[in-house]
Amino acid sequence: MLEPHRLLTSLPDAIRKLNPATLWRNPVMFVVEIGAAFTTVLAIADPSGFAWAITGWLWLTVLFANLAEAVAEGRGKAQAATLRAARRDTTARRLRNGTPDGRAAWDVVGAAELRQGDVVVVEAGEIIPGDGDVVEGIASVDESAITGESAPVIRESGGDRCAVTGGTKVLSDRIVVRITRRPGESFIDRMIGLVEGADRQKTPNEIALNILLAALTIIFLVGVATMQPLAIYSKAQNPGIPDTLTLDSDGVTGVVLAALLVCLIPTTIGALLSAIGVAGMDRLVQRNVLAMSGRAVEAAGDVHTLLLDKTGTITLGNRQASEFVPVDGVSELELAEAAQLASLADETPEGRSVVVHAKRAYGLRERRPGELEHAEWAAFTAQTRMSGVDVNGRRIRKGAAAAVTEWIVVNGGRPGGDVAAIVDGVSASGGTPLVVGEATEDGARALGVIHLKDVVKEGIRERFAEMREMGIRTVMITGDNPVTARAIAREAGVDDFLAEATPEDKLALIKQEQEGGRLVAMTGDGTNDAPALAQADVGVAMNTGTSAAKEAGNMIDLDSSPTKLIEIVEIGKQLLITRGALTTFSIANDIAKYFAIIPAVFAAVYPGLDVLNIMRLHSPRSAILSAVVFNALVIVALIPLALRGVRYRPASASKLLSRNLSLYGLGGIVAPFVGIKIIDLLLPVMS
Amino acid sequence: MSGVVFIASLVVSLALVHRPLGDYMYRVYSGTRHSAVERVVYRLIGVRPDAEQTWGGYARAVLAFSAVSVLALYGLQRLQDRLFLSLGMGPVPDHIAWNTAISFVTNTNWQSYSGESTMGHLTQMAGLAVQNFVSAAAGMSVAIALVRGFARGRTDLLGNFWVDLVRGTIRILLPIAFVGALTLVAGGVVQNFAGPQELTTLTGGAQDVTGGPVASQEIIKELGTNGGGFYNANAAHPFENPTSWTNWIEIFAILLIPFSLPRAFGRMVGQVRQGHAITAIMAVMALTSVTLTGVFELSAGGTVPQAIGAALEGKEVRLGVADSAAFAAATTLTSTGAVNSFHDSYTPLGGMMTMVDMMLGEVAPGGAGSGLYGMLVLAVITVFVAGLMVGRTPEYLGKRIGPREIKLAGAYFLVMPILVLVGTALAMASPEQRASMLNSGPHGLSEVLYGFVSTSNNNGSAFAGLTVNTPWYDVVFGLCMVIGRFLPIILVLGLAGSLATQSAVPESAGTLPTHRPQFVGMVIGVTVILVALTFLPSLALGPLAEGLS
């Protein structure tokens, strides 16, 4: 997480960030820098070991803060370098007149000269010069430069797989691409900007937190400054007391005043705030998600309603055989065997699942088509809607209920009423019935029904229970009819479902949720998802999706994984929690620092105040230095936490709060007492 | 022991009464009907009672009303010798008149004069007492406007200040004050139009004591958390507060409205339990403070207290140490500032408690209205700091706390400490102002610090021991009172306006619960830590230095 070499390589950046012209954006650390400059002047004017020690540690405090930010940004920089390599200057073959048909009529131009609407042709081995949509042809494309996934993907004209990204490489065939973005604004350019944090804008919550930190800084600035007349008065009231390192007739010495101020203002969170934000975006990038704005990441933490596509997210991609229901007079094993035989020539996932189920549930070994002699295979086609085998005068068919029933009738059999009853039962439970029939010389009959159903992904139910505990409502989106949808929804444990969903329905649902003040997150890939993606507060577009979808969403999932949305929500929450935890910790720290510094400064004039020195620090000088050293070191100690984020386990708000309050609130009160005491014990040993 | 019974009976009584009174206030501020008297008032001042105001309009109305009130009160004092019932008093000196006018309009009731030798009956009744009513009603109006900000959604309207002001005065304060005044009269408080009467004192000397409409003034002074006494000795004067029994009633009156408003708040936002949480926060802080003050006073360790068995300096024997300490806590926990004993004479740590009460921002339970809005601002800040730890953009009562809200709440939080710290530093840096201190050493510093804490918080009680009727203090304390009252009010109304425009985020399991003991503890923690962090250095050089030596 935080290797020493990363600290070292980030050091030049950290030093560069000392420049006040950029540091003023961080009011807390800017004040520390002014304090450090102030004590430097004092130390030069009136040199002492104490003054220089404080000065050194104040500069280190600023440096550590810069280091935190630099380390956080450093990760993105490495990634950006890889991306830049992909964006090497390419040439493009631009078709004249922007028409795709003139095969030979092209100009060779630099990729940088391409404009929106230009049409280029790209052949195997060439780099796609810019973002666009395939308007003609089909090709396999290596997108590993942006997704890190080495398996090539298919891109073809029309449909939802037409978007190509500049910088990716065509591996086979030839495509004609219409450019949709200007160079410099391309996906890869935006990606570089995002991972580098170059155009990172502060999010609303970050701005609000900065305002609060500025307010606290002002309060302590005023508090420390106005202490001076009181200190002068108190010193004058006790004329017999000699001047000390901390207090003389001009009041509290400048070095101590600066030290006190730096200890009191919320430096810990001030130092780490920006690193937390950068690291949060980075955590998304690590999971191959690109957030177009930090705002979207925060919104992910606030989401009330998740719209999840059924297929791929909640259920496995395809329906699977789950049960064989025989008609009267046929044993289950008999049906299983027939179903297996009839499915051997069916290479569709449904067909495979019948074979798998027969093996798993009945121990029927999968037979290769070649094993059976004289067998004649009837493969599944969309026209016949069934598959089967003819062997030894026995013909077996399996397929859609209507198709097989008709086949039985044609072959002189009667399907019988109980088959129809089973078929209706399976349909009513949300499943898909496949009928198995056989025809011999004696006639044709139905053997039974294969129950195909959607298989809910393992662990998804628990995942949704966690979501519910976090206060997030899950809504399943499916094209299925309401009966099927309800059955799956119940099994998966989602809170609600939208059946027979059209893009318009989705959009209406999002608007309706938002009307009630809820924030909605969804994933989508098709062009017709674009309006809903744009309307959703968090719209995650699949990288495989159309450019319209990618344009409309505020995040892009390079893995195109439908479950990613859940992880995104967790990352959003983790980001906010990390901020809150460190803010609380930072403020709670101040108590101990007061107990270190107030007696150190004033116990000389009012010996009674020494009872506040509950840490029994051995001298005023050591007390103040220990507080300053602790204040600086705690920043370094917390950099890993800021980068990694606090541990997040899904739980209700109330539980999360109890846990984090005791950890970072109470911990924040106690930790500095222990830390300052230890430093106080170590300081004499070290010097 | 009697002290425990005294406090316990107060707690029980408030627990019984806050609910019906809170419900009544909810109905008063939510009702749509206007009584005949109110309609006459609206016609007289030219207000359309059904036209609601935006936050800006509401704030302008508060400021305009207050400005006119200051001018009227100033004029009345300066011209009192030419009007009737002046008891032969001359015009009030200009710097005192300005200070007093501001003091009463801002609900502070800091008195740099002595009532019986400066103000005639007309000034007391038509000037000071009227402000006792309306300044409290104005504070309540602002609190209600903030509550409406939480309760409403997608609107920029916060109600009508004039309606809230008139209703608060006529329907809430007047009836309670009427009953309360009669009760006080029954308890022995003076109510007449008599002039000076010669009395023989304990030592056999002769003293002139003015009579007057004391009971009616006394009750609204406490009920409206004003605190300006008819007499200079305030509630320590036997004509204002003769017995333990009247002492009890006066403390009850002080705490009545501040402790009932959270109930009205809970009703208005439609979640009674949210009101309970606010009441609980106030009650825990108040009881802790009352207990600590009592303990510090009862366990005084000085030579004289040891010899006579109690820290009785500055306290009335007829009221006793415990009951006086309870009064001192109540008057500083609210923005009342009436005193029945002299805080300057308290033990250093007991005296510090009265300052800490005010430094909390007077929120436990705080002034009439100002306590509730101060507490809600603290709740907003707490939600923001700790609420992030549940992984959501912080929300309070369904309203998001974003940059704009935190800007307003943060600025609100800055006003009072800056006034106190800068003011104290200026005074301590100047030899002339230091000369006003009666004592030297840390106690002298406490006297100055107390003055700034009291005026900036619109409390109005004096530590005593500081000569404040000098032009410098009159002007500077006047500024502290004006800024300390109206800048926070403007910020609170701005916050209310910003909240009202938001539509409420629905509650879910992911929402930070703000009605549980957990939240109560959090607000207390944040409040105490922020106060401790801000004021610890000054306290260390004042009362702490004195108390720990």
Tab-separated table of C-alpha atoms in Angstrom, chain A residues 500-630:
chain	number	residue	atom	x	y	z
A	500	GLU	CA	-41.381	-6.103	-19.250
A	501	ALA	CA	-39.222	-3.043	-18.887
A	502	THR	CA	-38.790	-0.703	-21.795
A	503	PRO	CA	-36.241	2.129	-21.780
A	504	GLU	CA	-39.139	4.527	-21.234
A	505	ASP	CA	-40.246	2.547	-18.181
A	506	LYS	CA	-36.743	2.738	-16.768
A	507	LEU	CA	-36.592	6.466	-17.274
A	508	ALA	CA	-40.004	6.891	-15.695
A	509	LEU	CA	-39.000	4.778	-12.716
A	510	ILE	CA	-35.853	6.834	-12.158
A	511	LYS	CA	-37.800	10.073	-12.344
A	512	GLN	CA	-40.385	8.753	-9.945
A	513	GLU	CA	-37.733	7.736	-7.415
A	514	GLN	CA	-35.989	11.071	-7.754
A	515	GLU	CA	-39.277	12.856	-7.288
A	516	GLY	CA	-39.325	11.438	-3.770
A	517	GLY	CA	-35.836	12.787	-3.110
A	518	ARG	CA	-34.047	9.495	-3.710
A	519	LEU	CA	-30.774	9.094	-5.546
A	520	VAL	CA	-30.725	6.392	-8.182
A	521	ALA	CA	-27.880	4.363	-9.606
A	522	MET	CA	-28.059	2.132	-12.667
A	523	THR	CA	-25.954	0.434	-15.282
A	524	GLY	CA	-26.625	0.371	-18.977
A	525	ASP	CA	-24.997	-0.237	-22.300
A	526	GLY	CA	-27.395	0.237	-25.163
A	527	THR	CA	-28.161	3.463	-26.949
A	528	ASN	CA	-31.717	3.271	-25.681
A	529	ASP	CA	-30.344	3.247	-22.118
A	530	ALA	CA	-28.751	6.647	-22.681
A	531	PRO	CA	-31.656	8.810	-21.438
A	532	ALA	CA	-31.963	6.740	-18.263
A	533	LEU	CA	-28.195	6.791	-17.720
A	534	ALA	CA	-28.194	10.536	-18.055
A	535	GLN	CA	-31.127	10.917	-15.689
A	536	ALA	CA	-29.708	8.607	-13.005
A	537	ASP	CA	-27.574	10.185	-10.305
A	538	VAL	CA	-25.002	7.477	-10.837
A	539	GLY	CA	-25.079	6.064	-14.356
A	540	VAL	CA	-22.518	3.389	-15.036
A	541	ALA	CA	-22.029	2.681	-18.717
A	542	MET	CA	-20.452	-0.537	-19.856
A	543	ASN	CA	-17.303	-0.097	-21.855
A	544	THR	CA	-18.724	-2.554	-24.393
A	545	GLY	CA	-21.690	-0.248	-24.793
A	546	THR	CA	-22.446	2.353	-27.410
A	547	SER	CA	-20.782	5.724	-27.363
A	548	ALA	CA	-24.174	7.280	-26.694
A	549	ALA	CA	-24.433	5.255	-23.491
A	550	LYS	CA	-20.866	6.067	-22.500
A	551	GLU	CA	-21.541	9.706	-23.134
A	552	ALA	CA	-24.680	9.721	-21.018
A	553	GLY	CA	-23.322	7.951	-17.947
A	554	ASN	CA	-21.061	9.553	-15.391
A	555	MET	CA	-18.994	6.424	-14.903
A	556	ILE	CA	-17.650	3.827	-17.273
A	557	ASP	CA	-16.940	0.272	-16.252
A	558	LEU	CA	-14.095	-1.008	-18.363
A	559	ASP	CA	-14.799	-4.584	-17.268
A	560	SER	CA	-18.435	-4.223	-18.294
A	561	SER	CA	-19.423	-6.191	-15.220
A	562	PRO	CA	-23.010	-5.684	-14.155
A	563	THR	CA	-22.283	-6.296	-10.453
A	564	LYS	CA	-19.774	-3.470	-10.394
A	565	LEU	CA	-22.468	-1.061	-9.292
A	566	ILE	CA	-22.528	-2.591	-5.831
A	567	GLU	CA	-18.779	-2.144	-5.455
A	568	ILE	CA	-19.058	1.442	-6.648
A	569	VAL	CA	-21.588	2.206	-3.932
A	570	GLU	CA	-19.286	0.736	-1.335
A	571	ILE	CA	-16.331	2.750	-2.567
A	572	GLY	CA	-18.422	5.920	-2.449
A	573	LYS	CA	-19.399	5.225	1.135
A	574	GLN	CA	-15.880	4.335	2.093
A	575	LEU	CA	-14.640	7.646	0.717
A	576	LEU	CA	-17.089	9.652	2.814
A	577	ILE	CA	-16.441	7.574	5.917
A	578	THR	CA	-12.694	8.042	5.589
A	579	ARG	CA	-13.159	11.791	5.439
A	580	GLY	CA	-15.481	11.827	8.437
A	581	ALA	CA	-13.291	9.491	10.467
A	582	LEU	CA	-10.147	11.543	9.965
A	583	THR	CA	-11.994	14.813	10.642
A	584	THR	CA	-13.303	13.441	13.905
A	585	PHE	CA	-9.903	12.041	14.772
A	586	SER	CA	-8.228	15.335	13.994
A	587	ILE	CA	-10.549	17.414	16.167
A	588	ALA	CA	-10.473	14.908	19.019
A	589	ASN	CA	-6.666	15.097	18.999
A	590	ASP	CA	-6.735	18.704	20.161
A	591	ILE	CA	-7.743	17.854	23.690
A	592	ALA	CA	-4.458	16.138	24.470
A	593	LYS	CA	-2.464	18.906	22.813
A	594	TYR	CA	-4.060	21.484	25.117
A	595	PHE	CA	-3.157	19.363	28.099
A	596	ALA	CA	0.415	19.315	26.845
A	597	ILE	CA	0.839	22.965	25.893
A	598	ILE	CA	-1.284	25.047	28.304
A	599	PRO	CA	0.529	23.872	31.456
A	600	ALA	CA	3.858	24.033	29.653
A	601	VAL	CA	3.334	27.708	28.844
A	602	PHE	CA	1.568	28.971	31.943
A	603	ALA	CA	2.508	26.722	34.858
A	604	ALA	CA	5.480	28.990	35.499
A	605	VAL	CA	3.198	31.911	36.408
A	606	TYR	CA	0.346	29.864	37.834
A	607	PRO	CA	1.873	26.703	39.354
A	608	GLY	CA	-1.643	25.383	40.003
A	609	LEU	CA	-2.064	24.817	36.254
A	610	ASP	CA	0.524	22.070	36.508
A	611	VAL	CA	-2.304	19.692	37.495
A	612	LEU	CA	-3.393	19.941	33.834
A	613	ASN	CA	-0.084	18.297	32.910
A	614	ILE	CA	-1.725	14.930	33.352
A	615	MET	CA	0.766	13.275	31.014
A	616	ARG	CA	3.536	14.393	33.411
A	617	LEU	CA	5.691	15.587	30.514
A	618	HIS	CA	9.094	16.297	31.908
A	619	SER	CA	9.690	19.881	30.811
A	620	PRO	CA	7.786	22.680	29.058
A	621	ARG	CA	10.262	22.519	26.211
A	622	SER	CA	9.803	18.814	25.772
A	623	ALA	CA	6.022	19.073	26.116
A	624	ILE	CA	5.683	21.571	23.291
A	625	LEU	CA	8.144	19.798	21.051
A	626	SER	CA	6.443	16.441	21.688
A	627	ALA	CA	3.060	17.885	20.723
A	628	VAL	CA	4.486	19.322	17.496
A	629	VAL	CA	6.345	16.122	16.639
A	630	PHE	CA	3.262	14.022	17.296
